[in-house]
Short mmCIF file of C-alpha atoms (C1' of nucleotides) in Angstrom, two decimals:
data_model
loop_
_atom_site.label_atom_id
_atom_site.label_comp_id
_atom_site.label_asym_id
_atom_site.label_seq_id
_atom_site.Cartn_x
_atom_site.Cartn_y
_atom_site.Cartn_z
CA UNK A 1 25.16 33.73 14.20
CA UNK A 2 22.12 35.60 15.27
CA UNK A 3 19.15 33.48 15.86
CA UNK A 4 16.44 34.97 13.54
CA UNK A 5 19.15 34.62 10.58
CA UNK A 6 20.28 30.83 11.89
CA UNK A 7 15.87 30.40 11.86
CA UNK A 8 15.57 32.38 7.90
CA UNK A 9 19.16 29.99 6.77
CA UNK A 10 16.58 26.92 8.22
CA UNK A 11 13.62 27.77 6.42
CA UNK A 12 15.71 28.75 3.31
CA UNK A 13 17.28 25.06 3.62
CA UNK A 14 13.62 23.28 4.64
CA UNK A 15 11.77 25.35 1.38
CA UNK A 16 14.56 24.37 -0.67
CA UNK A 17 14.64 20.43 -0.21
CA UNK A 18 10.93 19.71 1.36
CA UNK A 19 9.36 21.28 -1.84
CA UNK A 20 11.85 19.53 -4.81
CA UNK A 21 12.07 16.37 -2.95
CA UNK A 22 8.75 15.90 -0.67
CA UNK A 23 9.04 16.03 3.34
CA UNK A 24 9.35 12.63 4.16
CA UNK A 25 12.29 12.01 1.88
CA UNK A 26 14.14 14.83 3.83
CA UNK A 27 15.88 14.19 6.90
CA UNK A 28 17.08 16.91 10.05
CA UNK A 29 20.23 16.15 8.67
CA UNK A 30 19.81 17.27 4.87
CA UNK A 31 18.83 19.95 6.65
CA UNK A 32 21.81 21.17 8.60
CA UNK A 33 23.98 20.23 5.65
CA UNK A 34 22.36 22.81 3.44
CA UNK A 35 21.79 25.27 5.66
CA UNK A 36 24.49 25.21 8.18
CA UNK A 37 22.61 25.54 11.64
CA UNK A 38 23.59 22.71 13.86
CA UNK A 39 21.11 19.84 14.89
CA UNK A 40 21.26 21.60 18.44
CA UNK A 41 20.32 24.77 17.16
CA UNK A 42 17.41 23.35 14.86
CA UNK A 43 16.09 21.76 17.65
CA UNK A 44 15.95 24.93 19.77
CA UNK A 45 14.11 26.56 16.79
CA UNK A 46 11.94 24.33 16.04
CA UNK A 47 11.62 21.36 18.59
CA UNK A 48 10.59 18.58 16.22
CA UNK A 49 10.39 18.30 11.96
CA UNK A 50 6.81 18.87 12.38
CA UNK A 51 7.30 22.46 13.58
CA UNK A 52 9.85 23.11 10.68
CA UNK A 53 7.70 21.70 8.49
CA UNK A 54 4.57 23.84 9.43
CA UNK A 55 6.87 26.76 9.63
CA UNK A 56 7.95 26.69 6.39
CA UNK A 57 4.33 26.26 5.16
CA UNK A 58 3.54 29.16 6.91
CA UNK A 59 6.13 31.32 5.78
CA UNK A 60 5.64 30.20 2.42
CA UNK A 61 2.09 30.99 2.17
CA UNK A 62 2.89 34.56 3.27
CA UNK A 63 5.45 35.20 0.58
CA UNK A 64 3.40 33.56 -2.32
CA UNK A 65 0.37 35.01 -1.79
CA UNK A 66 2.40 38.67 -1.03
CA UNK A 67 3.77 37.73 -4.60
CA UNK A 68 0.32 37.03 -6.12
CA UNK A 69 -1.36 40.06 -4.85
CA UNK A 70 1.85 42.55 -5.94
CA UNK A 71 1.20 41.28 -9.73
CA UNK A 72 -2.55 41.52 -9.53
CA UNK A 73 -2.48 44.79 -8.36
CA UNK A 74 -0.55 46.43 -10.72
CA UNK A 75 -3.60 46.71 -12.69
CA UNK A 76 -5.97 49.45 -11.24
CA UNK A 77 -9.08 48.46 -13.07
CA UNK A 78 -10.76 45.70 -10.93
CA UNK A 79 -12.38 43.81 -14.09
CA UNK A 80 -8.33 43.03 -15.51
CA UNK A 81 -7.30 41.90 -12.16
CA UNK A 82 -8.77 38.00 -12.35
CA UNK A 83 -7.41 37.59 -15.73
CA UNK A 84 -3.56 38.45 -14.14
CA UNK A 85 -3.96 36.07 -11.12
CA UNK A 86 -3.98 33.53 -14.21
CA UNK A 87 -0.68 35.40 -15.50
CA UNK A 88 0.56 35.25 -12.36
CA UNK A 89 0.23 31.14 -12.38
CA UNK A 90 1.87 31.21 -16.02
CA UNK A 91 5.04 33.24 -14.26
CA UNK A 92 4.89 30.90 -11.11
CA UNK A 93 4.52 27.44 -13.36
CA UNK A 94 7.52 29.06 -15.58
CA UNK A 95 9.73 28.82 -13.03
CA UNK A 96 12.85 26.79 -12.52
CA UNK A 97 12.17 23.99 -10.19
CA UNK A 98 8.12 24.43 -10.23
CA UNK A 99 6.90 21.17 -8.84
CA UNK A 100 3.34 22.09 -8.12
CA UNK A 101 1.63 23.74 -5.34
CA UNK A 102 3.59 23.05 -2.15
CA UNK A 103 0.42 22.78 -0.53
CA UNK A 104 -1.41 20.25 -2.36
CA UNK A 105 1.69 18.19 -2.65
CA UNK A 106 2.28 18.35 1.47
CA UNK A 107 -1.47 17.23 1.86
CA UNK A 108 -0.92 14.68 -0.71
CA UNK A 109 2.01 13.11 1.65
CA UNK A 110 1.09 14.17 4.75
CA UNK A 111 -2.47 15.56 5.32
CA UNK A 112 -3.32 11.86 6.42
CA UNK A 113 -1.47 11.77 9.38
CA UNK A 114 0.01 15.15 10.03
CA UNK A 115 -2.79 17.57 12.14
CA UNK A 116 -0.35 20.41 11.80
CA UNK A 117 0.16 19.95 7.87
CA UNK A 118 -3.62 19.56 6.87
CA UNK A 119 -4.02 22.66 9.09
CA UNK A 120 -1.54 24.35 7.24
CA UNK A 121 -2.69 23.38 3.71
CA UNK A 122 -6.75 24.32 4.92
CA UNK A 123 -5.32 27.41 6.05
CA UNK A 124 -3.06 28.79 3.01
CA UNK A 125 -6.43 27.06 0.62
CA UNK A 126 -8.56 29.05 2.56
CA UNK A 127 -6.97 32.33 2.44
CA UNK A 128 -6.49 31.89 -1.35
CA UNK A 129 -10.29 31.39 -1.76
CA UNK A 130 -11.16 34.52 0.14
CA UNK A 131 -8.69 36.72 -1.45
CA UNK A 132 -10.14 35.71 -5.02
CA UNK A 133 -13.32 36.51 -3.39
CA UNK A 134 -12.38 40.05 -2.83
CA UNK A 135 -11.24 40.24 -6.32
CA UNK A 136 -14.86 39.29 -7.21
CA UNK A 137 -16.46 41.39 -5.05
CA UNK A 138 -14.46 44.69 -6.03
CA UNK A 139 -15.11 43.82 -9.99
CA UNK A 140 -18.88 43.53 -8.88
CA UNK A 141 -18.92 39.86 -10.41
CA UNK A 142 -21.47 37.29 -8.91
CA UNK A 143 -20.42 35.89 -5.62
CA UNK A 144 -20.81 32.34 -6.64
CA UNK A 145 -17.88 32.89 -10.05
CA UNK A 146 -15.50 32.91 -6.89
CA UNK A 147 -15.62 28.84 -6.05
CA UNK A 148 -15.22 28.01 -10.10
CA UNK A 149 -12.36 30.24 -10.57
CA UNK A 150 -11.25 28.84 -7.61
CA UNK A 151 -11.43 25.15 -9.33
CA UNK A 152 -9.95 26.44 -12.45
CA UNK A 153 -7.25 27.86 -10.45
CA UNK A 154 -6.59 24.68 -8.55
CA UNK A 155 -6.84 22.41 -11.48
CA UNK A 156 -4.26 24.61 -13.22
CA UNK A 157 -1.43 24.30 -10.33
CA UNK A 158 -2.11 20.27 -10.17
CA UNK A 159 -1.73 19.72 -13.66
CA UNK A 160 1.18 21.90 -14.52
CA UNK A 161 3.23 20.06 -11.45
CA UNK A 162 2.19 16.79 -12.75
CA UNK A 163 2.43 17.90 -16.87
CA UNK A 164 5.52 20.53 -16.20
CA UNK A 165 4.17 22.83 -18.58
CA UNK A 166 2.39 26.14 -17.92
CA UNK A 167 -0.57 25.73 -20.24
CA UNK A 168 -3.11 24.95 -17.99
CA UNK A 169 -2.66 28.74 -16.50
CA UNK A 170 -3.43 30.12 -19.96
CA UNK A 171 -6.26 27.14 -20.49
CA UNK A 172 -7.79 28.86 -17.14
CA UNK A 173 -7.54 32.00 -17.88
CA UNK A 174 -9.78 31.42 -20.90
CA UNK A 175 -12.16 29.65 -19.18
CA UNK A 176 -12.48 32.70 -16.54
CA UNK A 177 -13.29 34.78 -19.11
CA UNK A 178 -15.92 32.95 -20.37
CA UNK A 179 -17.01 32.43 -17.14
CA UNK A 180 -17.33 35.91 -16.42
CA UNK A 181 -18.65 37.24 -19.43
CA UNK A 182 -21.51 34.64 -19.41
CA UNK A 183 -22.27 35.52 -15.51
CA UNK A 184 -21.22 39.29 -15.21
CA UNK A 185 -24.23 41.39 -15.47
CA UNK B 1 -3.72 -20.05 -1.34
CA UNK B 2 -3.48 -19.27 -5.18
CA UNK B 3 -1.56 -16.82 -6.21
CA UNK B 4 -3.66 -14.91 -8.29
CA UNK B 5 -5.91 -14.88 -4.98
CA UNK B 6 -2.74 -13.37 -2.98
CA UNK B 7 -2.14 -11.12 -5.65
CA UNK B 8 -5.39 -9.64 -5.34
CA UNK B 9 -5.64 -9.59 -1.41
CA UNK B 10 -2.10 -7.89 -1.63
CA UNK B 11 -3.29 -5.12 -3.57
CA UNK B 12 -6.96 -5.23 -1.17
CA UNK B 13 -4.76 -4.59 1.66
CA UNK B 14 -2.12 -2.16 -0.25
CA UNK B 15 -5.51 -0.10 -2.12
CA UNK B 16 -6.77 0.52 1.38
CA UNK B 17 -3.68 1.39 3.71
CA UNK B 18 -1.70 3.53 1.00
CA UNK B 19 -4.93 5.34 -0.04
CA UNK B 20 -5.86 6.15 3.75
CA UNK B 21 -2.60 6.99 4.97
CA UNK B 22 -0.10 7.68 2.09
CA UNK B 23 2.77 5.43 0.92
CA UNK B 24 5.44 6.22 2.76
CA UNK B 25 3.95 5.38 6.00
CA UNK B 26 2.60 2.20 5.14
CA UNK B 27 5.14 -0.55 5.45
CA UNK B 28 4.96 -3.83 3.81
CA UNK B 29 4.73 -5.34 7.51
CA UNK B 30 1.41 -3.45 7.65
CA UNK B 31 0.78 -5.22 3.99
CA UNK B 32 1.42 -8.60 5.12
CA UNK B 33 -1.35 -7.97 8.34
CA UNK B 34 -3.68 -6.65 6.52
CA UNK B 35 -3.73 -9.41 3.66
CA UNK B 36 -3.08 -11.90 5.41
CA UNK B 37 -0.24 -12.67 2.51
CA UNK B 38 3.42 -13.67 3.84
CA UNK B 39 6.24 -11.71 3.53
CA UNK B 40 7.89 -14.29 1.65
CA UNK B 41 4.52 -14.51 -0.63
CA UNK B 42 4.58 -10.91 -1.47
CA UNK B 43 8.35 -10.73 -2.72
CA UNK B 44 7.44 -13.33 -4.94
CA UNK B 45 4.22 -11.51 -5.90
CA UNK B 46 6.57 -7.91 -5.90
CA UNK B 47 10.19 -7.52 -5.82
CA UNK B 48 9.71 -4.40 -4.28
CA UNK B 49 7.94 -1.97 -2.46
CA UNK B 50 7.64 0.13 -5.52
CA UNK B 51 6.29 -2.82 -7.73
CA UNK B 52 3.47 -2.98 -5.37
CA UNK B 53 2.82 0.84 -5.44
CA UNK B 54 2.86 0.78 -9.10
CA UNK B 55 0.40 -2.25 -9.23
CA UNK B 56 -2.04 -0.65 -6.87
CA UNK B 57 -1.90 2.90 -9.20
CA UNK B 58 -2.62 0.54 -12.05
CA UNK B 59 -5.21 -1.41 -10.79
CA UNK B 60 -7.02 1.41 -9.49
CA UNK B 61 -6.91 3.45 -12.35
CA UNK B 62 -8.75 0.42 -14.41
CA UNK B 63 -11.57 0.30 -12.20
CA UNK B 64 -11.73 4.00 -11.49
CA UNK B 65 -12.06 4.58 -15.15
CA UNK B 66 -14.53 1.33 -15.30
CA UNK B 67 -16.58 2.87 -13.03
CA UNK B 68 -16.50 6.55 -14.71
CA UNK B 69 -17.47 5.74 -17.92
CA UNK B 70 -20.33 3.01 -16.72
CA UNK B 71 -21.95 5.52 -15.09
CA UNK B 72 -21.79 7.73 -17.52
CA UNK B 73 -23.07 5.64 -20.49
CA UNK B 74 -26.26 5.46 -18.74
CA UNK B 75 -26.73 8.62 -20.60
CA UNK B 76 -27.79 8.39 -24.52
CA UNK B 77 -27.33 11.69 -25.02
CA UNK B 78 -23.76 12.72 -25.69
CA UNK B 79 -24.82 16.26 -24.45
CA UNK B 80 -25.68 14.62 -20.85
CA UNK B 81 -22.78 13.00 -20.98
CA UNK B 82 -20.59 15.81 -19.70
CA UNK B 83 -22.27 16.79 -16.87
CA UNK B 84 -22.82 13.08 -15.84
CA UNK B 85 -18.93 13.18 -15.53
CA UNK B 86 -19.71 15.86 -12.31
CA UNK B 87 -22.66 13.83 -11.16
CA UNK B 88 -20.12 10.80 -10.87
CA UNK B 89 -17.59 12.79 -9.40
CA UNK B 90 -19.89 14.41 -6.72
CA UNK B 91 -20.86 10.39 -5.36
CA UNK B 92 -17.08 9.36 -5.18
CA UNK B 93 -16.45 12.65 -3.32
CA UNK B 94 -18.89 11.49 -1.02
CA UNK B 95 -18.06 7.89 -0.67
CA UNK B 96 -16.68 7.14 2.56
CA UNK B 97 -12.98 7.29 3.38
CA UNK B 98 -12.42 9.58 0.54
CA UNK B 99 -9.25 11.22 0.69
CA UNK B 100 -8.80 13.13 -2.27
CA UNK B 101 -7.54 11.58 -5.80
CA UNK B 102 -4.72 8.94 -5.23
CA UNK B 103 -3.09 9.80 -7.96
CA UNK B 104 -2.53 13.26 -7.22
CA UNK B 105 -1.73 12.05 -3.82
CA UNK B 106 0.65 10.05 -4.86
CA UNK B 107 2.18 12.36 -7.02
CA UNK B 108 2.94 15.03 -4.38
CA UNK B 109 4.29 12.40 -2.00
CA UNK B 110 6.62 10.60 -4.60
CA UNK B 111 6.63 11.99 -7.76
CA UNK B 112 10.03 13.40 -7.42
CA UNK B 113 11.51 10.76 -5.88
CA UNK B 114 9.68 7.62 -7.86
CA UNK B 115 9.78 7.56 -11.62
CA UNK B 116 7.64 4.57 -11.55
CA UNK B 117 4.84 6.11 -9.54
CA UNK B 118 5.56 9.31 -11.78
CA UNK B 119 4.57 7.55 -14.85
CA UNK B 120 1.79 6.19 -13.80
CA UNK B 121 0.27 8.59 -12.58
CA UNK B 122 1.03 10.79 -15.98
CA UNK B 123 -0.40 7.50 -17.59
CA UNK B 124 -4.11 7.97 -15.50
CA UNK B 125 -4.42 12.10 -16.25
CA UNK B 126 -3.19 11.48 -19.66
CA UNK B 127 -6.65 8.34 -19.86
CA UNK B 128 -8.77 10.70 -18.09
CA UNK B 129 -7.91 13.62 -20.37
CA UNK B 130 -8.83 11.66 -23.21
CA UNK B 131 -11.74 10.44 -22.36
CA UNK B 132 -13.11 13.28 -21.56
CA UNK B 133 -11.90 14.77 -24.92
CA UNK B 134 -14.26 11.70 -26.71
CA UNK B 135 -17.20 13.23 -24.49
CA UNK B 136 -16.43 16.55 -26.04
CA UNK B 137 -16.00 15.31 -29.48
CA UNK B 138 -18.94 12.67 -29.79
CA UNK B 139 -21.22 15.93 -28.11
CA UNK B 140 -20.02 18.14 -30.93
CA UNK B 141 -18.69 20.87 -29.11
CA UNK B 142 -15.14 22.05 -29.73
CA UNK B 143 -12.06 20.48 -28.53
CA UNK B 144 -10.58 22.77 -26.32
CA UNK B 145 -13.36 22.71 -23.94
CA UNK B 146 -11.36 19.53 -23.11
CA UNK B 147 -8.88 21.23 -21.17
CA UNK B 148 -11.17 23.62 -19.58
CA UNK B 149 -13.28 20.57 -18.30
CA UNK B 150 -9.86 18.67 -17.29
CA UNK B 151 -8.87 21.75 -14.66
CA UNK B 152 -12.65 22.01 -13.42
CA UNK B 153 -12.43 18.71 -12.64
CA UNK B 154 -8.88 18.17 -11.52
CA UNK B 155 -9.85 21.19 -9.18
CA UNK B 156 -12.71 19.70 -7.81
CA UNK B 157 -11.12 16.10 -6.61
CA UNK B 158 -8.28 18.59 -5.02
CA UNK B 159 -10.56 20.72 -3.45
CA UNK B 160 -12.79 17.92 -2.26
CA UNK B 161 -10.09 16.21 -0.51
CA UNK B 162 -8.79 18.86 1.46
CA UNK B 163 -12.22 20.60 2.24
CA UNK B 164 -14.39 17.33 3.45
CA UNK B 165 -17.00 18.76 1.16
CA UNK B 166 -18.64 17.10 -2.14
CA UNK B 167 -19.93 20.92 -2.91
CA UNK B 168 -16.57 21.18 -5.33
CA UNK B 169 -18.35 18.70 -7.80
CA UNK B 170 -21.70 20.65 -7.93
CA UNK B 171 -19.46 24.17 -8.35
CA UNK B 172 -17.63 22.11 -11.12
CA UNK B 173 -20.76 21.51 -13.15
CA UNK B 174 -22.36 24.65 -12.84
CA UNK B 175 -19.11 25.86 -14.70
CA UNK B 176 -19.09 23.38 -17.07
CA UNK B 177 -22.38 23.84 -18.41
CA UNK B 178 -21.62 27.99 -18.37
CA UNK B 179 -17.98 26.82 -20.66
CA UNK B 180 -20.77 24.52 -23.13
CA UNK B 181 -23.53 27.12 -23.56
CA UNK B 182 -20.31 29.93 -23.62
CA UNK B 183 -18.92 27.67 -26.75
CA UNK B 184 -21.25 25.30 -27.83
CA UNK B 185 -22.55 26.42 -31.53
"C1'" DC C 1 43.13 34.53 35.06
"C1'" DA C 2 39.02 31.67 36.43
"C1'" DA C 3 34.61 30.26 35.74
"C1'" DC C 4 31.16 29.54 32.88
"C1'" DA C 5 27.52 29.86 29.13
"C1'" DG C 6 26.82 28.91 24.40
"C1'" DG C 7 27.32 26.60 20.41
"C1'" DG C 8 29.51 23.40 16.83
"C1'" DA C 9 30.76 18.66 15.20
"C1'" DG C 10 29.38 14.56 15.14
"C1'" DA C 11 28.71 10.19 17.79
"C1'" DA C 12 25.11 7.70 19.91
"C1'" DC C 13 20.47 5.87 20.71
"C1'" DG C 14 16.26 3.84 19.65
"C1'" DC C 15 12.98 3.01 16.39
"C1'" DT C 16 11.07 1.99 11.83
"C1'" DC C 17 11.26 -0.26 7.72
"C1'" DG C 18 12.60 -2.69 3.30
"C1'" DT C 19 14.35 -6.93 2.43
"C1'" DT C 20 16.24 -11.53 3.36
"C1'" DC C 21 16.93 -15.64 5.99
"C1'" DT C 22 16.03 -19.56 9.20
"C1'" DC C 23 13.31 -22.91 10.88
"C1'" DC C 24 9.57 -25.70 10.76
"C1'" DG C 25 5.29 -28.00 9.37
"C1'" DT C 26 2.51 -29.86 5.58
"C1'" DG C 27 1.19 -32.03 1.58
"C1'" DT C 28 2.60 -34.35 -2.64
"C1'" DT C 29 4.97 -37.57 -5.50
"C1'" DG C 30 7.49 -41.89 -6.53
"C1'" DC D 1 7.65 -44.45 3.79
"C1'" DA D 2 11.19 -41.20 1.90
"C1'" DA D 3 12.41 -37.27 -0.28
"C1'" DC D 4 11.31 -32.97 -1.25
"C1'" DA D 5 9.01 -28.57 -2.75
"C1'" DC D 6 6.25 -25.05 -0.86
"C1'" DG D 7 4.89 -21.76 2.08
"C1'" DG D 8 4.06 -19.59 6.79
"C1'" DA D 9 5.79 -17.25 11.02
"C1'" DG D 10 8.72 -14.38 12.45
"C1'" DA D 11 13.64 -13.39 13.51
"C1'" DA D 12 17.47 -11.03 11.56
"C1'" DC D 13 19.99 -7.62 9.03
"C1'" DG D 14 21.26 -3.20 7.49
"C1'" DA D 15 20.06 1.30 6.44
"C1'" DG D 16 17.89 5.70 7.44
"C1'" DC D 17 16.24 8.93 10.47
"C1'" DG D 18 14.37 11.80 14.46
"C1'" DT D 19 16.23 13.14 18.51
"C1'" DT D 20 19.62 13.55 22.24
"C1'" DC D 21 24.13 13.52 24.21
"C1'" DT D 22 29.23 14.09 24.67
"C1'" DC D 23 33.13 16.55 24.05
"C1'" DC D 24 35.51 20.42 23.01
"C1'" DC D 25 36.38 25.18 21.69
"C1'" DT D 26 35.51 30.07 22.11
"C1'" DG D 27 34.15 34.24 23.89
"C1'" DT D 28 32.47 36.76 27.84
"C1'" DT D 29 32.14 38.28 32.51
"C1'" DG D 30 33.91 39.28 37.17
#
DNA sequence: CAACAGGGAGAACGCTCGTTCTCCGTGTTG
DNA sequence: CAACACGGAGAACGAGCGTTCTCCCTGTTG
């Protein structure tokens, strides 16, 4: 087995089971057993959990917001796309196994003592904010809507893990609306 | 020692070391140095682990509510009321040793693996919700503002914990009071 | 064929931790 | 004083886990 699949069957394993069970409740070995790369070979990937778990954070935050951005831009006109990053939450929070932002939850259990994880989590936060920034910019919407639909957006993914229902996405995508029609010009 | 009095240092010591560090990585060892309570004395006290995570959530959430709603009844006016909530928020944020909201901590670090903790922290978005939904109704604005407010909010204590920053509160009120003067009749 | 590199299965190691147990000292009660 | 309940200190136990090591098989190279 090649090494870059034996590294994607490890990630597939560590996305699978860190994210519906929490990273601390996952050991190397859960891992192997799902994915079927020996504990040798993990450790030549990734030379301790705390690599595998950044890893997958990383490659997470690539494919999510890849999948974010491939919805919102569907729509040409700029003004439609901040109402479909809320769609896009209501498809993420619909489903199967949604347990919250993998993010959020990782800082939650690790961000205390893990340098790499609150790096992570900082990182993937960060690159969310900007992109909704762009999305503010291009529909020629006050700078400052960008933090409170970033809030909204937030408060959304924490309470649909917590609630399990996707509401909150449709709750927030109200409340962006009114929050751009009472600041757009 | 009483036991009430152990009782109470138990949950001083387990407030402080599961708040700052997360659950997991607190063991009851660490409990028993920082209280000054025996091992033996905090079995008795809490059968488990888990007892003793639950009793800290609960404990927490009394006084965390106490202390929400006394600073917000400073206000007569139930139309200050709401963005008191922020004002309160933006002085925890800024407390020291604040690590985001414990509950939401908590949540992503055991709430698939801990019904108890699960519940309880259900239990303390489910008080907050409502309370806030009394602000709304006793201002006279209309009740699904609650939710709005709930995800402004929620997003804020997120944010604030993994940013450092207290700025999240100030964002969140400047967005509620756009969402009241948007709806309010 | 001979030598060897690579990798798999899983045992082993060392540490942490939840929980229980042992031993001992102290204070109280009759 | 005698008997005993209570609780503290900390050892002990058993499980889980991160990480490494051993042993063996297989395929490749000269």
């Amino acid at each position: 087995m090649d090494s870059a699949v034996a590294r994607e069957k490890a990630l597939d394993a560590a996305e699978e089971l860190f994210y519906g069970r929490g990273i601390r409740s996952v050991g190397m070995d859960d891992i192997r057993g799902a994915s079927g790369v020996s504990l040798k070979r993990l450790y030549q990937l990734f030379p301790a959990k705390e690599q595998l778990v950044v890893a997958y954070l990383e490659r997470r935050d690539v494919r999510w917001r890849e999948r974010l951005t491939a919805s919102v831009e569907r729509h040409e006109d700029p003004r439609q796309r901040i109402p479909a990053v809320f769609d896009w939450l209501a498809e993420w929070f619909a489903e199967d196994g949604f347990r919250g932002c993998a993010w959020i939850n990782s800082y939650g259990e690790l961000g205390a003592t893990s340098e790499g994880v609150a790096t992570q989590v900082r990182a993937h936060k960060e690159a969310f904010r900007s992109y909704l920034a762009s999305l503010v910019s291009d529909a020629g919407l006050p700078g400052p809507l960008t933090g409170q639909l970033f809030l909204l957006a937030e408060g959304a993914m924490v309470t649909a893990g917590i609630t399990g229902s996707t509401h909150p996405a449709a709750e927030a995508r109200k409340a962006a609306e009114l929050l751009i029609s009472a600041q757009g010009h």
